Amino acid sequence: MSGPAPAAHAAAMAGHTRISTQALTSVAQAAAAEALGVPPQEVRAEWSDDDGLLALSLVSPITVPPLTTVVRDAGRVAGLGGSIWDRAVAAKADILHRVTELSGARLSRVDIRIGGASMSEGGRVH
């Protein structure tokens, strides 16, 4: 036995499939929130065209340990994934991969601006 005839397969593929900007934004906010250890509603996402690909710009706080905790245990910074800079750089690649994986959208880049810090006593955020 074989699969469906080519004409039947073509008919099933006819039409358009679009993902709304709001859906892409929700996916981007969730991916960024996971990578930066904050709630998705605290992440702002904007899209722009970058020569036919999508460029994603994010503004988000990032989770950090309280300074008194870092003074007592400098290893807490490494336990969270490094400095704010290191974590933001790593988050860019994670977010690009995750948004592409979940949405199928082709992103050219992810730009992140850290807009605040959220204190957390918890362990590693990602």
mmCIF file with all atom_site columns, N, CA and C in Angstrom, residues 67-114:
data_model
loop_
_atom_site.group_PDB
_atom_site.id
_atom_site.type_symbol
_atom_site.label_atom_id
_atom_site.label_alt_id
_atom_site.label_comp_id
_atom_site.label_asym_id
_atom_site.label_entity_id
_atom_site.label_seq_id
_atom_site.pdbx_PDB_ins_code
_atom_site.Cartn_x
_atom_site.Cartn_y
_atom_site.Cartn_z
_atom_site.occupancy
_atom_site.B_iso_or_equiv
_atom_site.pdbx_formal_charge
_atom_site.auth_seq_id
_atom_site.auth_comp_id
_atom_site.auth_asym_id
_atom_site.auth_atom_id
_atom_site.pdbx_PDB_model_num
ATOM 1   N N  . LEU A 1 67  ? 21.952 41.270 46.914 1.00 0.00 ? 67  LEU A N  1
ATOM 2   C CA . LEU A 1 67  ? 23.374 41.577 47.085 1.00 0.00 ? 67  LEU A CA 1
ATOM 3   C C  . LEU A 1 67  ? 23.930 41.034 48.396 1.00 0.00 ? 67  LEU A C  1
ATOM 4   N N  . THR A 1 68  ? 23.120 41.026 49.447 1.00 0.00 ? 68  THR A N  1
ATOM 5   C CA . THR A 1 68  ? 23.606 40.477 50.720 1.00 0.00 ? 68  THR A CA 1
ATOM 6   C C  . THR A 1 68  ? 23.931 38.989 50.595 1.00 0.00 ? 68  THR A C  1
ATOM 7   N N  . THR A 1 69  ? 23.173 38.290 49.770 1.00 0.00 ? 69  THR A N  1
ATOM 8   C CA . THR A 1 69  ? 23.432 36.870 49.531 1.00 0.00 ? 69  THR A CA 1
ATOM 9   C C  . THR A 1 69  ? 24.737 36.687 48.772 1.00 0.00 ? 69  THR A C  1
ATOM 10  N N  . VAL A 1 70  ? 24.986 37.544 47.783 1.00 0.00 ? 70  VAL A N  1
ATOM 11  C CA . VAL A 1 70  ? 26.217 37.465 46.990 1.00 0.00 ? 70  VAL A CA 1
ATOM 12  C C  . VAL A 1 70  ? 27.434 37.775 47.854 1.00 0.00 ? 70  VAL A C  1
ATOM 13  N N  . VAL A 1 71  ? 27.293 38.728 48.789 1.00 0.00 ? 71  VAL A N  1
ATOM 14  C CA . VAL A 1 71  ? 28.399 39.057 49.687 1.00 0.00 ? 71  VAL A CA 1
ATOM 15  C C  . VAL A 1 71  ? 28.743 37.844 50.553 1.00 0.00 ? 71  VAL A C  1
ATOM 16  N N  . ARG A 1 72  ? 27.713 37.136 51.044 1.00 0.00 ? 72  ARG A N  1
ATOM 17  C CA . ARG A 1 72  ? 27.941 35.951 51.876 1.00 0.00 ? 72  ARG A CA 1
ATOM 18  C C  . ARG A 1 72  ? 28.446 34.759 51.064 1.00 0.00 ? 72  ARG A C  1
ATOM 19  N N  . ASP A 1 73  ? 27.987 34.650 49.803 1.00 0.00 ? 73  ASP A N  1
ATOM 20  C CA . ASP A 1 73  ? 28.335 33.495 48.972 1.00 0.00 ? 73  ASP A CA 1
ATOM 21  C C  . ASP A 1 73  ? 28.492 33.946 47.526 1.00 0.00 ? 73  ASP A C  1
ATOM 22  N N  . ALA A 1 74  ? 29.716 34.289 47.146 1.00 0.00 ? 74  ALA A N  1
ATOM 23  C CA . ALA A 1 74  ? 29.982 34.788 45.792 1.00 0.00 ? 74  ALA A CA 1
ATOM 24  C C  . ALA A 1 74  ? 29.660 33.741 44.727 1.00 0.00 ? 74  ALA A C  1
ATOM 25  N N  . GLY A 1 75  ? 29.601 32.487 45.094 1.00 0.00 ? 75  GLY A N  1
ATOM 26  C CA . GLY A 1 75  ? 29.267 31.426 44.158 1.00 0.00 ? 75  GLY A CA 1
ATOM 27  C C  . GLY A 1 75  ? 27.839 31.465 43.663 1.00 0.00 ? 75  GLY A C  1
ATOM 28  N N  . ARG A 1 76  ? 26.990 32.239 44.317 1.00 0.00 ? 76  ARG A N  1
ATOM 29  C CA . ARG A 1 76  ? 25.583 32.356 43.885 1.00 0.00 ? 76  ARG A CA 1
ATOM 30  C C  . ARG A 1 76  ? 25.471 32.925 42.478 1.00 0.00 ? 76  ARG A C  1
ATOM 31  N N  . VAL A 1 77  ? 26.382 33.836 42.113 1.00 0.00 ? 77  VAL A N  1
ATOM 32  C CA . VAL A 1 77  ? 26.337 34.426 40.773 1.00 0.00 ? 77  VAL A CA 1
ATOM 33  C C  . VAL A 1 77  ? 26.562 33.332 39.731 1.00 0.00 ? 77  VAL A C  1
ATOM 34  N N  . ALA A 1 78  ? 27.567 32.508 39.949 1.00 0.00 ? 78  ALA A N  1
ATOM 35  C CA . ALA A 1 78  ? 27.832 31.396 39.027 1.00 0.00 ? 78  ALA A CA 1
ATOM 36  C C  . ALA A 1 78  ? 26.670 30.406 39.029 1.00 0.00 ? 78  ALA A C  1
ATOM 37  N N  . GLY A 1 79  ? 26.066 30.191 40.182 1.00 0.00 ? 79  GLY A N  1
ATOM 38  C CA . GLY A 1 79  ? 24.935 29.275 40.289 1.00 0.00 ? 79  GLY A CA 1
ATOM 39  C C  . GLY A 1 79  ? 23.725 29.713 39.490 1.00 0.00 ? 79  GLY A C  1
ATOM 40  N N  . LEU A 1 80  ? 23.599 31.008 39.268 1.00 0.00 ? 80  LEU A N  1
ATOM 41  C CA . LEU A 1 80  ? 22.500 31.532 38.458 1.00 0.00 ? 80  LEU A CA 1
ATOM 42  C C  . LEU A 1 80  ? 22.845 31.572 36.974 1.00 0.00 ? 80  LEU A C  1
ATOM 43  N N  . GLY A 1 81  ? 24.086 31.250 36.629 1.00 0.00 ? 81  GLY A N  1
ATOM 44  C CA . GLY A 1 81  ? 24.466 31.266 35.217 1.00 0.00 ? 81  GLY A CA 1
ATOM 45  C C  . GLY A 1 81  ? 25.468 32.345 34.868 1.00 0.00 ? 81  GLY A C  1
ATOM 46  N N  . GLY A 1 82  ? 26.006 33.034 35.866 1.00 0.00 ? 82  GLY A N  1
ATOM 47  C CA . GLY A 1 82  ? 27.010 34.063 35.604 1.00 0.00 ? 82  GLY A CA 1
ATOM 48  C C  . GLY A 1 82  ? 26.466 35.462 35.813 1.00 0.00 ? 82  GLY A C  1
ATOM 49  N N  . SER A 1 83  ? 27.234 36.409 35.320 1.00 0.00 ? 83  SER A N  1
ATOM 50  C CA . SER A 1 83  ? 26.853 37.820 35.461 1.00 0.00 ? 83  SER A CA 1
ATOM 51  C C  . SER A 1 83  ? 25.597 38.124 34.638 1.00 0.00 ? 83  SER A C  1
ATOM 52  N N  . ILE A 1 84  ? 25.019 39.263 34.867 1.00 0.00 ? 84  ILE A N  1
ATOM 53  C CA . ILE A 1 84  ? 23.848 39.688 34.092 1.00 0.00 ? 84  ILE A CA 1
ATOM 54  C C  . ILE A 1 84  ? 24.209 39.718 32.612 1.00 0.00 ? 84  ILE A C  1
ATOM 55  N N  . TRP A 1 85  ? 25.378 40.244 32.285 1.00 0.00 ? 85  TRP A N  1
ATOM 56  C CA . TRP A 1 85  ? 25.833 40.300 30.891 1.00 0.00 ? 85  TRP A CA 1
ATOM 57  C C  . TRP A 1 85  ? 25.908 38.890 30.286 1.00 0.00 ? 85  TRP A C  1
ATOM 58  N N  . ASP A 1 86  ? 26.591 37.978 30.988 1.00 0.00 ? 86  ASP A N  1
ATOM 59  C CA . ASP A 1 86  ? 26.749 36.611 30.488 1.00 0.00 ? 86  ASP A CA 1
ATOM 60  C C  . ASP A 1 86  ? 25.398 35.933 30.283 1.00 0.00 ? 86  ASP A C  1
ATOM 61  N N  . ARG A 1 87  ? 24.500 36.126 31.214 1.00 0.00 ? 87  ARG A N  1
ATOM 62  C CA . ARG A 1 87  ? 23.184 35.498 31.119 1.00 0.00 ? 87  ARG A CA 1
ATOM 63  C C  . ARG A 1 87  ? 22.363 36.082 29.980 1.00 0.00 ? 87  ARG A C  1
ATOM 64  N N  . ALA A 1 88  ? 22.459 37.403 29.763 1.00 0.00 ? 88  ALA A N  1
ATOM 65  C CA . ALA A 1 88  ? 21.718 38.031 28.664 1.00 0.00 ? 88  ALA A CA 1
ATOM 66  C C  . ALA A 1 88  ? 22.251 37.552 27.308 1.00 0.00 ? 88  ALA A C  1
ATOM 67  N N  . VAL A 1 89  ? 23.574 37.447 27.187 1.00 0.00 ? 89  VAL A N  1
ATOM 68  C CA . VAL A 1 89  ? 24.166 36.957 25.938 1.00 0.00 ? 89  VAL A CA 1
ATOM 69  C C  . VAL A 1 89  ? 23.723 35.518 25.667 1.00 0.00 ? 89  VAL A C  1
ATOM 70  N N  . ALA A 1 90  ? 23.766 34.668 26.687 1.00 0.00 ? 90  ALA A N  1
ATOM 71  C CA . ALA A 1 90  ? 23.340 33.273 26.527 1.00 0.00 ? 90  ALA A CA 1
ATOM 72  C C  . ALA A 1 90  ? 21.841 33.190 26.223 1.00 0.00 ? 90  ALA A C  1
ATOM 73  N N  . ALA A 1 91  ? 21.064 34.073 26.823 1.00 0.00 ? 91  ALA A N  1
ATOM 74  C CA . ALA A 1 91  ? 19.613 34.063 26.619 1.00 0.00 ? 91  ALA A CA 1
ATOM 75  C C  . ALA A 1 91  ? 19.255 34.368 25.168 1.00 0.00 ? 91  ALA A C  1
ATOM 76  N N  . LYS A 1 92  ? 20.041 35.218 24.507 1.00 0.00 ? 92  LYS A N  1
ATOM 77  C CA . LYS A 1 92  ? 19.744 35.549 23.105 1.00 0.00 ? 92  LYS A CA 1
ATOM 78  C C  . LYS A 1 92  ? 19.702 34.297 22.235 1.00 0.00 ? 92  LYS A C  1
ATOM 79  N N  . ALA A 1 93  ? 20.707 33.466 22.364 1.00 0.00 ? 93  ALA A N  1
ATOM 80  C CA . ALA A 1 93  ? 20.752 32.233 21.564 1.00 0.00 ? 93  ALA A CA 1
ATOM 81  C C  . ALA A 1 93  ? 19.618 31.289 21.958 1.00 0.00 ? 93  ALA A C  1
ATOM 82  N N  . ASP A 1 94  ? 19.354 31.169 23.253 1.00 0.00 ? 94  ASP A N  1
ATOM 83  C CA . ASP A 1 94  ? 18.277 30.294 23.728 1.00 0.00 ? 94  ASP A CA 1
ATOM 84  C C  . ASP A 1 94  ? 16.922 30.754 23.185 1.00 0.00 ? 94  ASP A C  1
ATOM 85  N N  . ILE A 1 95  ? 16.676 32.054 23.256 1.00 0.00 ? 95  ILE A N  1
ATOM 86  C CA . ILE A 1 95  ? 15.394 32.610 22.818 1.00 0.00 ? 95  ILE A CA 1
ATOM 87  C C  . ILE A 1 95  ? 15.229 32.439 21.310 1.00 0.00 ? 95  ILE A C  1
ATOM 88  N N  . LEU A 1 96  ? 16.271 32.731 20.542 1.00 0.00 ? 96  LEU A N  1
ATOM 89  C CA . LEU A 1 96  ? 16.208 32.580 19.089 1.00 0.00 ? 96  LEU A CA 1
ATOM 90  C C  . LEU A 1 96  ? 15.870 31.134 18.731 1.00 0.00 ? 96  LEU A C  1
ATOM 91  N N  . HIS A 1 97  ? 16.559 30.195 19.354 1.00 0.00 ? 97  HIS A N  1
ATOM 92  C CA . HIS A 1 97  ? 16.319 28.774 19.079 1.00 0.00 ? 97  HIS A CA 1
ATOM 93  C C  . HIS A 1 97  ? 14.896 28.372 19.465 1.00 0.00 ? 97  HIS A C  1
ATOM 94  N N  . ARG A 1 98  ? 14.464 28.782 20.634 1.00 0.00 ? 98  ARG A N  1
ATOM 95  C CA . ARG A 1 98  ? 13.152 28.367 21.149 1.00 0.00 ? 98  ARG A CA 1
ATOM 96  C C  . ARG A 1 98  ? 12.007 28.948 20.316 1.00 0.00 ? 98  ARG A C  1
ATOM 97  N N  . VAL A 1 99  ? 12.099 30.240 19.974 1.00 0.00 ? 99  VAL A N  1
ATOM 98  C CA . VAL A 1 99  ? 11.044 30.871 19.177 1.00 0.00 ? 99  VAL A CA 1
ATOM 99  C C  . VAL A 1 99  ? 10.985 30.233 17.792 1.00 0.00 ? 99  VAL A C  1
ATOM 100 N N  . THR A 1 100 ? 12.144 29.973 17.196 1.00 0.00 ? 100 THR A N  1
ATOM 101 C CA . THR A 1 100 ? 12.180 29.317 15.885 1.00 0.00 ? 100 THR A CA 1
ATOM 102 C C  . THR A 1 100 ? 11.596 27.923 15.967 1.00 0.00 ? 100 THR A C  1
ATOM 103 N N  . GLU A 1 101 ? 11.978 27.178 16.986 1.00 0.00 ? 101 GLU A N  1
ATOM 104 C CA . GLU A 1 101 ? 11.498 25.809 17.171 1.00 0.00 ? 101 GLU A CA 1
ATOM 105 C C  . GLU A 1 101 ? 9.979  25.759 17.339 1.00 0.00 ? 101 GLU A C  1
ATOM 106 N N  . LEU A 1 102 ? 9.432  26.655 18.153 1.00 0.00 ? 102 LEU A N  1
ATOM 107 C CA . LEU A 1 102 ? 8.002  26.622 18.457 1.00 0.00 ? 102 LEU A CA 1
ATOM 108 C C  . LEU A 1 102 ? 7.126  27.218 17.358 1.00 0.00 ? 102 LEU A C  1
ATOM 109 N N  . SER A 1 103 ? 7.614  28.261 16.683 1.00 0.00 ? 103 SER A N  1
ATOM 110 C CA . SER A 1 103 ? 6.777  28.968 15.721 1.00 0.00 ? 103 SER A CA 1
ATOM 111 C C  . SER A 1 103 ? 7.093  28.650 14.264 1.00 0.00 ? 103 SER A C  1
ATOM 112 N N  . GLY A 1 104 ? 8.312  28.222 14.004 1.00 0.00 ? 104 GLY A N  1
ATOM 113 C CA . GLY A 1 104 ? 8.730  28.020 12.621 1.00 0.00 ? 104 GLY A CA 1
ATOM 114 C C  . GLY A 1 104 ? 9.162  29.310 11.950 1.00 0.00 ? 104 GLY A C  1
ATOM 115 N N  . ALA A 1 105 ? 9.074  30.429 12.657 1.00 0.00 ? 105 ALA A N  1
ATOM 116 C CA . ALA A 1 105 ? 9.476  31.731 12.106 1.00 0.00 ? 105 ALA A CA 1
ATOM 117 C C  . ALA A 1 105 ? 10.995 31.783 11.966 1.00 0.00 ? 105 ALA A C  1
ATOM 118 N N  . ARG A 1 106 ? 11.465 32.471 10.935 1.00 0.00 ? 106 ARG A N  1
ATOM 119 C CA . ARG A 1 106 ? 12.902 32.615 10.715 1.00 0.00 ? 106 ARG A CA 1
ATOM 120 C C  . ARG A 1 106 ? 13.351 33.961 11.274 1.00 0.00 ? 106 ARG A C  1
ATOM 121 N N  . LEU A 1 107 ? 14.103 33.907 12.354 1.00 0.00 ? 107 LEU A N  1
ATOM 122 C CA . LEU A 1 107 ? 14.605 35.114 13.009 1.00 0.00 ? 107 LEU A CA 1
ATOM 123 C C  . LEU A 1 107 ? 16.040 35.379 12.571 1.00 0.00 ? 107 LEU A C  1
ATOM 124 N N  . SER A 1 108 ? 16.344 36.659 12.360 1.00 0.00 ? 108 SER A N  1
ATOM 125 C CA . SER A 1 108 ? 17.717 37.038 12.029 1.00 0.00 ? 108 SER A CA 1
ATOM 126 C C  . SER A 1 108 ? 18.524 37.282 13.294 1.00 0.00 ? 108 SER A C  1
ATOM 127 N N  . ARG A 1 109 ? 17.850 37.812 14.315 1.00 0.00 ? 109 ARG A N  1
ATOM 128 C CA . ARG A 1 109 ? 18.563 38.145 15.547 1.00 0.00 ? 109 ARG A CA 1
ATOM 129 C C  . ARG A 1 109 ? 17.571 38.398 16.677 1.00 0.00 ? 109 ARG A C  1
ATOM 130 N N  . VAL A 1 110 ? 18.126 38.388 17.893 1.00 0.00 ? 110 VAL A N  1
ATOM 131 C CA . VAL A 1 110 ? 17.385 38.757 19.092 1.00 0.00 ? 110 VAL A CA 1
ATOM 132 C C  . VAL A 1 110 ? 18.216 39.801 19.821 1.00 0.00 ? 110 VAL A C  1
ATOM 133 N N  . ASP A 1 111 ? 17.625 40.954 20.068 1.00 0.00 ? 111 ASP A N  1
ATOM 134 C CA . ASP A 1 111 ? 18.274 42.008 20.842 1.00 0.00 ? 111 ASP A CA 1
ATOM 135 C C  . ASP A 1 111 ? 17.588 42.080 22.201 1.00 0.00 ? 111 ASP A C  1
ATOM 136 N N  . ILE A 1 112 ? 18.392 42.136 23.258 1.00 0.00 ? 112 ILE A N  1
ATOM 137 C CA . ILE A 1 112 ? 17.835 42.188 24.614 1.00 0.00 ? 112 ILE A CA 1
ATOM 138 C C  . ILE A 1 112 ? 18.332 43.442 25.315 1.00 0.00 ? 112 ILE A C  1
ATOM 139 N N  . ARG A 1 113 ? 17.407 44.163 25.914 1.00 0.00 ? 113 ARG A N  1
ATOM 140 C CA . ARG A 1 113 ? 17.750 45.269 26.810 1.00 0.00 ? 113 ARG A CA 1
ATOM 141 C C  . ARG A 1 113 ? 17.219 44.901 28.188 1.00 0.00 ? 113 ARG A C  1
ATOM 142 N N  . ILE A 1 114 ? 18.116 44.797 29.146 1.00 0.00 ? 114 ILE A N  1
ATOM 143 C CA . ILE A 1 114 ? 17.704 44.499 30.516 1.00 0.00 ? 114 ILE A CA 1
ATOM 144 C C  . ILE A 1 114 ? 17.186 45.800 31.125 1.00 0.00 ? 114 ILE A C  1
#
